[in-house]
PDB file of C-alpha atoms and ligand atoms in Angstrom:
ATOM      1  CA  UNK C  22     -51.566  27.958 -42.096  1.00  0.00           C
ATOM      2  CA  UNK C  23     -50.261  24.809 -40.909  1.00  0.00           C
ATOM      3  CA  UNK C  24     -47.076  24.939 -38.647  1.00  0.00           C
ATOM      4  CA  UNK C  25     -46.479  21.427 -38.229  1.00  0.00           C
ATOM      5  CA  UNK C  26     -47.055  17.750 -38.650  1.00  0.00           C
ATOM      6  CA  UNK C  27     -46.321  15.099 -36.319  1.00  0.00           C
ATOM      7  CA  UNK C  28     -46.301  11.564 -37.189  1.00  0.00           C
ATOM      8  CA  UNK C  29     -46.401   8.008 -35.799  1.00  0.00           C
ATOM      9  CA  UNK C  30     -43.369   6.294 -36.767  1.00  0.00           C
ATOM     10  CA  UNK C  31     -44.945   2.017 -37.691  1.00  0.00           C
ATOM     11  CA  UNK C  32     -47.432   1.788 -39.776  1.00  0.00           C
ATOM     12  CA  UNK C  33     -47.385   5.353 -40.810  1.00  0.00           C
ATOM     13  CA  UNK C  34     -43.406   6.207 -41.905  1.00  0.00           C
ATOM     14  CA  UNK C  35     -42.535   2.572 -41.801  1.00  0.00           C
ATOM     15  CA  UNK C  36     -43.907  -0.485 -41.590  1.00  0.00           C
ATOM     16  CA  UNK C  37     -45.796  -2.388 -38.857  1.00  0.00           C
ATOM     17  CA  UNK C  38     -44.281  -3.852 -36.006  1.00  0.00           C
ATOM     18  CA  UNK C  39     -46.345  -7.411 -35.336  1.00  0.00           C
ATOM     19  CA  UNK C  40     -48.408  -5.635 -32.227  1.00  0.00           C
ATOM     20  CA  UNK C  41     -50.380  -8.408 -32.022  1.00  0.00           C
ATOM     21  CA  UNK C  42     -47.600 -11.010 -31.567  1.00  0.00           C
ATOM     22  CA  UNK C  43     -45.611  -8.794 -29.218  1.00  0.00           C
ATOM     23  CA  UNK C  44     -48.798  -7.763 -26.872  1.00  0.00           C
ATOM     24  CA  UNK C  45     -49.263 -11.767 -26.959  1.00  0.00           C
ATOM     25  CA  UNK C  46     -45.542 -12.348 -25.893  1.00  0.00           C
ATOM     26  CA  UNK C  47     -46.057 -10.009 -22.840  1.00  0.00           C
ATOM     27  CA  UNK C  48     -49.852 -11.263 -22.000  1.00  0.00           C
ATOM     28  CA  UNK C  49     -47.583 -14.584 -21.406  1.00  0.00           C
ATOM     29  CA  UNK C  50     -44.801 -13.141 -19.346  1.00  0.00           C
ATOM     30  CA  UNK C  51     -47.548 -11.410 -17.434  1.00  0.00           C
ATOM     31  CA  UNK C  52     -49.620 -14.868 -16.771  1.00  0.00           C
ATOM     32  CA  UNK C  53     -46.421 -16.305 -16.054  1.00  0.00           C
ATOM     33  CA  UNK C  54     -46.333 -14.621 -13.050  1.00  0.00           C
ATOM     34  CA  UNK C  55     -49.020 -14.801 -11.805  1.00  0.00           C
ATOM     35  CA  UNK C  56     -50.913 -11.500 -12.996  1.00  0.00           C
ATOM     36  CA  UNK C  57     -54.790 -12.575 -13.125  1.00  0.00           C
ATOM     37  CA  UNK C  58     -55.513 -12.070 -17.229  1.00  0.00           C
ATOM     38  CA  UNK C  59     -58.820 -10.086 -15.970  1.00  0.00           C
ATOM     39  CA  UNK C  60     -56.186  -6.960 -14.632  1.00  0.00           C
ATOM     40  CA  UNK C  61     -55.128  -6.449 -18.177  1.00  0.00           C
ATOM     41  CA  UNK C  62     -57.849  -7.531 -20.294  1.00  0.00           C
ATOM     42  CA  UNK C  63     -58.117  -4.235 -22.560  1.00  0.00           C
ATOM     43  CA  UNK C  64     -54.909  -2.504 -22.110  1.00  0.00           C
ATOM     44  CA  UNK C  65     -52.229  -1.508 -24.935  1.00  0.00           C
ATOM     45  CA  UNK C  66     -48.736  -3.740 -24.399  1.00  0.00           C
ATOM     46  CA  UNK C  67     -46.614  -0.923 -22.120  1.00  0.00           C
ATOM     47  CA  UNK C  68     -49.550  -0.319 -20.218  1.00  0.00           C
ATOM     48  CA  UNK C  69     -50.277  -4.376 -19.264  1.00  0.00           C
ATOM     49  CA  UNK C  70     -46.791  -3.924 -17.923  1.00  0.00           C
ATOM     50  CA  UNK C  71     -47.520  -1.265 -15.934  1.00  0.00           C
ATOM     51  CA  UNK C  72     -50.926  -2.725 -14.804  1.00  0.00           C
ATOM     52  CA  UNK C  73     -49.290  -6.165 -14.236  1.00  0.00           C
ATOM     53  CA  UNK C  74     -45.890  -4.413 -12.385  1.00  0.00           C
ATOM     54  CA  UNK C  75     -49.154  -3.110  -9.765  1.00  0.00           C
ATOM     55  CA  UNK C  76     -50.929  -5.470  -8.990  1.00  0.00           C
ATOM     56  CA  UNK C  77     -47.678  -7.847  -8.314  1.00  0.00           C
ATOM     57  CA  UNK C  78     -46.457  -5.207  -6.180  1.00  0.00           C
ATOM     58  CA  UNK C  79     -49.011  -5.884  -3.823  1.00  0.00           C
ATOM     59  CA  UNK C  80     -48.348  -9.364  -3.447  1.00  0.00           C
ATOM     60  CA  UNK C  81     -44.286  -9.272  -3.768  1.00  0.00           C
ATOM     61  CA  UNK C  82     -42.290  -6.122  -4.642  1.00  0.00           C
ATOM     62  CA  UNK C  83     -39.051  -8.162  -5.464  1.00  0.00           C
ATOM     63  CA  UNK C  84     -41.118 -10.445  -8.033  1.00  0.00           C
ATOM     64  CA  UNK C  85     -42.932  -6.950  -9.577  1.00  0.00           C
ATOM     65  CA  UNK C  86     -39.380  -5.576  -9.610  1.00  0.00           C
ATOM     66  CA  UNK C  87     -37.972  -8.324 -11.777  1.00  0.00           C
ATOM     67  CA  UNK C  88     -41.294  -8.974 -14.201  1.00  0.00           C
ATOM     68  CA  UNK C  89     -40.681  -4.950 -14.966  1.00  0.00           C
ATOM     69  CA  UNK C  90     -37.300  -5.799 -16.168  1.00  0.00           C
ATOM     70  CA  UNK C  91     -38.060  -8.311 -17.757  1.00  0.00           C
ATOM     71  CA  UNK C  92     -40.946  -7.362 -19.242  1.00  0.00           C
ATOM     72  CA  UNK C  93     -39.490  -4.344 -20.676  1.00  0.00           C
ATOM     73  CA  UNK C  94     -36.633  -5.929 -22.055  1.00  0.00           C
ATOM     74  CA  UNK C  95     -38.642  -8.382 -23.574  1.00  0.00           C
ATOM     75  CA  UNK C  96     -40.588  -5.546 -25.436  1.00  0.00           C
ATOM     76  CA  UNK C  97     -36.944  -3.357 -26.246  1.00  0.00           C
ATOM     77  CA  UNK C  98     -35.704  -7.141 -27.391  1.00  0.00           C
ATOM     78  CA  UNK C  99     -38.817  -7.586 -29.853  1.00  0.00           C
ATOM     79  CA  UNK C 100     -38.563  -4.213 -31.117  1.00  0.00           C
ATOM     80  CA  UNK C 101     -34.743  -4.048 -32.092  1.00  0.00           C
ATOM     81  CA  UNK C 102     -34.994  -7.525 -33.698  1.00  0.00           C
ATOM     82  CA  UNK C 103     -37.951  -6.182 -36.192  1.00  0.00           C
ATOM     83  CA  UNK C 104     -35.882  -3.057 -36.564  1.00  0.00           C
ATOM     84  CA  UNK C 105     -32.903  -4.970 -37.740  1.00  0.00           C
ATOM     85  CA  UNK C 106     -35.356  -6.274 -40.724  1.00  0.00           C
ATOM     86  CA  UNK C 107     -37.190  -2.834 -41.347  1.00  0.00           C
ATOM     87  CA  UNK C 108     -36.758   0.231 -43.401  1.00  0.00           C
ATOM     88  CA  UNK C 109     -39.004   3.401 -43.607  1.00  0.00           C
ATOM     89  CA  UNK C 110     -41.197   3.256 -46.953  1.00  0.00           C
ATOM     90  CA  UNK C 111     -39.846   4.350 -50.180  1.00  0.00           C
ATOM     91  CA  UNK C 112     -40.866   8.228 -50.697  1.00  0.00           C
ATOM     92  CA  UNK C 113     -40.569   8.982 -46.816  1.00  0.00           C
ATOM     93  CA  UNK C 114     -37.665  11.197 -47.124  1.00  0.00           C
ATOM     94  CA  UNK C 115     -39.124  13.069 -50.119  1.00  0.00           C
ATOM     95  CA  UNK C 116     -42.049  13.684 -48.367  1.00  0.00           C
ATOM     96  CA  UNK C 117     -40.824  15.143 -45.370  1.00  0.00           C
ATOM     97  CA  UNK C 118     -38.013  17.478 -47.301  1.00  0.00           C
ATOM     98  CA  UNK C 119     -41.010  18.621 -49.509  1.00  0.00           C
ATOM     99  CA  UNK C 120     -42.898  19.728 -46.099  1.00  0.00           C
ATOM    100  CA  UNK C 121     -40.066  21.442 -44.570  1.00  0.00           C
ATOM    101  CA  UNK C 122     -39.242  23.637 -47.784  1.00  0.00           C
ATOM    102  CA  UNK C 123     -42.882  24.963 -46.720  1.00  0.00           C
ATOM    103  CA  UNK C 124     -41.412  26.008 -43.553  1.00  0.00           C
ATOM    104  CA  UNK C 125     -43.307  23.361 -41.864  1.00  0.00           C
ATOM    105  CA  UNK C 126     -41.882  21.933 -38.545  1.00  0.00           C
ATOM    106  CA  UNK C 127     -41.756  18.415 -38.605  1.00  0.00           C
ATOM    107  CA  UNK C 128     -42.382  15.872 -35.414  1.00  0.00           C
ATOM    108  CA  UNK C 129     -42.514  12.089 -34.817  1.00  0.00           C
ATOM    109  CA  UNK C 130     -44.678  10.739 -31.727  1.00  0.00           C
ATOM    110  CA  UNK C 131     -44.403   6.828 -31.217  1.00  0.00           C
ATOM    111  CA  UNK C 132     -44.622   4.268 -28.770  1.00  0.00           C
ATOM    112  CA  UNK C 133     -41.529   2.211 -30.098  1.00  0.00           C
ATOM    113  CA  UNK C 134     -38.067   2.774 -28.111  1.00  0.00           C
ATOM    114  CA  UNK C 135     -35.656   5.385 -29.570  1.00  0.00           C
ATOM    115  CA  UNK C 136     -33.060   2.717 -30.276  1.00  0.00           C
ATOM    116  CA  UNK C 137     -35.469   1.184 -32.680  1.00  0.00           C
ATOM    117  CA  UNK C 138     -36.402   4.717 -34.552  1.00  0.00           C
ATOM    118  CA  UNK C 139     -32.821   4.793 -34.590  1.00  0.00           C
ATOM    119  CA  UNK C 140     -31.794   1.543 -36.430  1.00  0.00           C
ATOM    120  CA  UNK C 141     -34.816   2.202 -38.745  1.00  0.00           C
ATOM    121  CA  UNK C 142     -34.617   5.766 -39.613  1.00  0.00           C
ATOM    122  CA  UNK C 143     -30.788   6.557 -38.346  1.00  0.00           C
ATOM    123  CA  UNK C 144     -30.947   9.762 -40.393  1.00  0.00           C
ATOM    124  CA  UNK C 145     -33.572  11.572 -38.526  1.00  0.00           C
ATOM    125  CA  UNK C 146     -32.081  14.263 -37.044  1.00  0.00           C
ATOM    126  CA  UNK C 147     -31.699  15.458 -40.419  1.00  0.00           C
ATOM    127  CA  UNK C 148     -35.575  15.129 -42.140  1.00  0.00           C
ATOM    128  CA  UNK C 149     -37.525  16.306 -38.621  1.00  0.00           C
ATOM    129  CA  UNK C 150     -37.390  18.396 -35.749  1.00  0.00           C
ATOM    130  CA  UNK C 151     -37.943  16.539 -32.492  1.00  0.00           C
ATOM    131  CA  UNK C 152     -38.721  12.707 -32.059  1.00  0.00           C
ATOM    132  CA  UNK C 153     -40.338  11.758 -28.878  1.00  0.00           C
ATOM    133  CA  UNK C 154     -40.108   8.187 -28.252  1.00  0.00           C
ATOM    134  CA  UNK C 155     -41.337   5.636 -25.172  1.00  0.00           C
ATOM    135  CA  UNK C 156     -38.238   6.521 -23.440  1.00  0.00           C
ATOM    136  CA  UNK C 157     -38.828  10.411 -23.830  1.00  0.00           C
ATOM    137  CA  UNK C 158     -41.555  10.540 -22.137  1.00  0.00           C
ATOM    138  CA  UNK C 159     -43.909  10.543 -18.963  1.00  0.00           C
ATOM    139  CA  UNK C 160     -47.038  10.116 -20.829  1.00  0.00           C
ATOM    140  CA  UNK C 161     -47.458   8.160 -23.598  1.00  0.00           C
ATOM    141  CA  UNK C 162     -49.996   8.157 -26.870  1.00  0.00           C
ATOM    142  CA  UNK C 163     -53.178   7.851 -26.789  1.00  0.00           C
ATOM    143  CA  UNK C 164     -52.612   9.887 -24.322  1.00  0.00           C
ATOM    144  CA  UNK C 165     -52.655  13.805 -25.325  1.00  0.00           C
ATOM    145  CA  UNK C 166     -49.587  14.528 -23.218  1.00  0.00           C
ATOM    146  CA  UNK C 167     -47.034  12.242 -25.523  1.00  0.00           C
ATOM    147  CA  UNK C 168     -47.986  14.514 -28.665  1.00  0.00           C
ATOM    148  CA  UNK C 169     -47.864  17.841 -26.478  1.00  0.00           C
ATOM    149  CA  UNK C 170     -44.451  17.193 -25.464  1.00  0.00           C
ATOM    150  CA  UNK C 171     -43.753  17.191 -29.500  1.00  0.00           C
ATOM    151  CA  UNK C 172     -45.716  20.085 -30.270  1.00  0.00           C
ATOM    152  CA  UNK C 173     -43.910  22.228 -27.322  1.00  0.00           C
ATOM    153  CA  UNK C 174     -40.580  21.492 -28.271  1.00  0.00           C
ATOM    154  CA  UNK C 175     -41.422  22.287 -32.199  1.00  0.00           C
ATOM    155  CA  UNK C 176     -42.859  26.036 -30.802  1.00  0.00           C
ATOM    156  CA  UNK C 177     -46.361  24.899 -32.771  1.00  0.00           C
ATOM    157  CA  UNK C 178     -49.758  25.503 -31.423  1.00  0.00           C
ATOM    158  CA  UNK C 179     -52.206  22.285 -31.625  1.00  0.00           C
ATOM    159  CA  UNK C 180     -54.818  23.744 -33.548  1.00  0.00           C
ATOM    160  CA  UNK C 181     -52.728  24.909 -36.405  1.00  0.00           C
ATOM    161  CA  UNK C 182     -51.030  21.687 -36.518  1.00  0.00           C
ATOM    162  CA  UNK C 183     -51.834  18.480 -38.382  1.00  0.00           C
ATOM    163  CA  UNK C 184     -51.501  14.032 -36.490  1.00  0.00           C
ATOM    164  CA  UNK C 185     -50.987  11.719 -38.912  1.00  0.00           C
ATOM    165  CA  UNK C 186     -50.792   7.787 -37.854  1.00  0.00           C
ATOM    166  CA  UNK C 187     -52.135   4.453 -39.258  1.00  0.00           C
ATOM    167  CA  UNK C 188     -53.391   4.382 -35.315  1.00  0.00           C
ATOM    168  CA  UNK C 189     -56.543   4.626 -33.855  1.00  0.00           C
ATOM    169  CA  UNK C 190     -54.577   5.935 -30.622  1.00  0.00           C
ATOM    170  CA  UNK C 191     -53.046   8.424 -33.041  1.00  0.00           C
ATOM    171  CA  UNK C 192     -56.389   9.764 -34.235  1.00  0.00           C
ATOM    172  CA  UNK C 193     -57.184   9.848 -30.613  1.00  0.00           C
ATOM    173  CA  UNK C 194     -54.955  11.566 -28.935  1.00  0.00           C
ATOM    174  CA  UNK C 195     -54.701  14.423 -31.856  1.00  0.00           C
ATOM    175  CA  UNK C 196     -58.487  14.973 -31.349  1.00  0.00           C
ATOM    176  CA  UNK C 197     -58.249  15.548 -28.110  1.00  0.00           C
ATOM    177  CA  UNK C 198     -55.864  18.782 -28.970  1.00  0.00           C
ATOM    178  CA  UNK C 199     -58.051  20.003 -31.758  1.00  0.00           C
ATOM    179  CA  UNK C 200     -55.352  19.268 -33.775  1.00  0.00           C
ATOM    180  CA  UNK C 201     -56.047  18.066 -37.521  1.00  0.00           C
ATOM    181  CA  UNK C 202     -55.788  14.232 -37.701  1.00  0.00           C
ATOM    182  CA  UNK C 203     -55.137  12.332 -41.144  1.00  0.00           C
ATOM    183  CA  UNK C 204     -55.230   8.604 -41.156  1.00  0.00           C
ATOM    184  CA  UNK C 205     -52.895   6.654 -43.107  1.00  0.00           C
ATOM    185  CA  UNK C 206     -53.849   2.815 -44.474  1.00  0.00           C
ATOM    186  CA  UNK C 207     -50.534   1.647 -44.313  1.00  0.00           C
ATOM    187  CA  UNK C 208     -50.865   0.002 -41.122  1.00  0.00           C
ATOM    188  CA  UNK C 209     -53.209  -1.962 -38.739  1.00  0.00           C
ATOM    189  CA  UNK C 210     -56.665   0.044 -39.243  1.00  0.00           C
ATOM    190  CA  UNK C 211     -59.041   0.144 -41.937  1.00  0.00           C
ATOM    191  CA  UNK C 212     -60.648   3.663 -43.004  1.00  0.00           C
ATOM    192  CA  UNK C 213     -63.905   3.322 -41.160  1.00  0.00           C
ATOM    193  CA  UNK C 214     -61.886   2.219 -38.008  1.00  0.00           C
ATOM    194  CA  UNK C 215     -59.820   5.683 -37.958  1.00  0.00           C
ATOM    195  CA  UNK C 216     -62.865   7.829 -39.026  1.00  0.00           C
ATOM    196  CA  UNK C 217     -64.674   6.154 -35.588  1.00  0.00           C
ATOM    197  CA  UNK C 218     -61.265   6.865 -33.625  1.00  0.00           C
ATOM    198  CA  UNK C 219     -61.591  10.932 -34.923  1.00  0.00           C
ATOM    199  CA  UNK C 220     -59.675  10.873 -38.187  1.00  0.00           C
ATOM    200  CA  UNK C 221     -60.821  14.394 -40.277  1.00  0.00           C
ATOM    201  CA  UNK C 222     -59.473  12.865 -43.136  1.00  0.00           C
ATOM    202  CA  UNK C 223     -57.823   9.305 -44.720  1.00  0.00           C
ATOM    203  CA  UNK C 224     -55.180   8.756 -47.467  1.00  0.00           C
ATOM    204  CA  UNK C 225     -54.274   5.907 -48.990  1.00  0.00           C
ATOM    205  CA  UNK C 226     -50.024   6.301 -47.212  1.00  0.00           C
ATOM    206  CA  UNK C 227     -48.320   9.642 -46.241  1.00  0.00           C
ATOM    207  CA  UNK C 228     -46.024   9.964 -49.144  1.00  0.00           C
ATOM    208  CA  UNK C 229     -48.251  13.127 -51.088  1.00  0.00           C
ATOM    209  CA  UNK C 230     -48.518  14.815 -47.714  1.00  0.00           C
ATOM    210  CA  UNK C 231     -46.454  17.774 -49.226  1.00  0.00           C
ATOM    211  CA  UNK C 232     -48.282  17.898 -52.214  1.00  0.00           C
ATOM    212  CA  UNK C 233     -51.960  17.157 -50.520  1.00  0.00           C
ATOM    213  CA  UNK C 234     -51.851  19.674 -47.755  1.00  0.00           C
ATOM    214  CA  UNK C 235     -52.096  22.667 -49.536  1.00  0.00           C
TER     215      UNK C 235
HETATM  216 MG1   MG H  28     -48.630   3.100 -35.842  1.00  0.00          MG
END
């Protein structure tokens, strides 16, 4: 039986931000500075900001204190001007109401700012049961944490619950719980990427979830 399904919010419920325009935007910011590119070679957008706000804190605390503002609002500013042009995908809101008249608790887990989920999907409250966006939380995705949070405050147990995301971080991250993961091809990976990442299973989009589970 499953008792819930949490999903990634771009890519998966709506569509893509432009990740690798915006990670580019902050990789200059982060140069800028003075950051050595080496320090944040492989790491996901927030975290170069968090790797970057480090290492200048060594050298200058008042310059690390003002890159981190300005870094992050230069993320929140990129975000709420693709939101402003976005919807969620036609079907979306079908979907979900078909999985809750199952009884199924319903969860999204993203890495986008809850203003943005907000101006894109302003009638969430309504379709799921807890959102947990960058600002609600410690940890984020692929770290395990960011979906736990979800899970905890739906009252739903990992293993009988299901990740779907167009992520390789999403597939990720629900592995590591044991929890089912379905990837989604609506976004920025390709089948065999998310099957490599720990994907059980890939669909073509999320919109038959509630007639495909079962
Ligand atoms: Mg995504």
């Amino acid at each position: 039986m499953i008792e819930a399904v949490l999903f990634d919010f771009d890519g998966t419920l709506a569509p893509n931000l432009d990740l690798p325009d915006m990670r580019r935007q902050v990789a200059d910011l982060t140069v800028k500075v003075g950051v050595p590119e080496e320090i944040f070679a492989d790491l996901y957008i927030v975290e170069i900001i968090v790797a970057g706000h480090q290492w200048l804190t060594q050298q200058d605390a008042e310059l690390a204190a003002h890159y981190k503002r300005q870094a992050d609002q230069l993320i929140i500013d990129i975000e709420l001007a693709a939101a402003a042009k976005t919807t969620i995908f036609a079907g979306v809101k079908e979907m979900l109401s078909g999985l809750r008249e199952q009884q199924i608790k319903l969860g999204i887990v993203t890495r986008n700012c809850r203003a943005a989920i907000d101006v894109v999907f302003p009638q969430h409250p309504r379709y799921v049961d807890a959102l947990h966006a960058r600002d609600d939380v410690r940890h984020l995705k692929p770290d395990p944490r960011h979906l736990q949070d979800n899970l905890v405050a739906l009252g739903a147990q990992a293993t009988n619950s299901v990740m779907v995301g167009d992520g390789a971080l999403d597939m990720r991250a629900g592995r590591e719980l044991n929890m089912h993961c379905i990837g989604v091809l609506t976004g920025s990976n390709d089948g065999p990427a998310l099957l490599q990442a720990g994907a059980s299973e890939i669909f073509d989009d999320c919109l038959n979830l509630h007639k495909s589970l079962f």
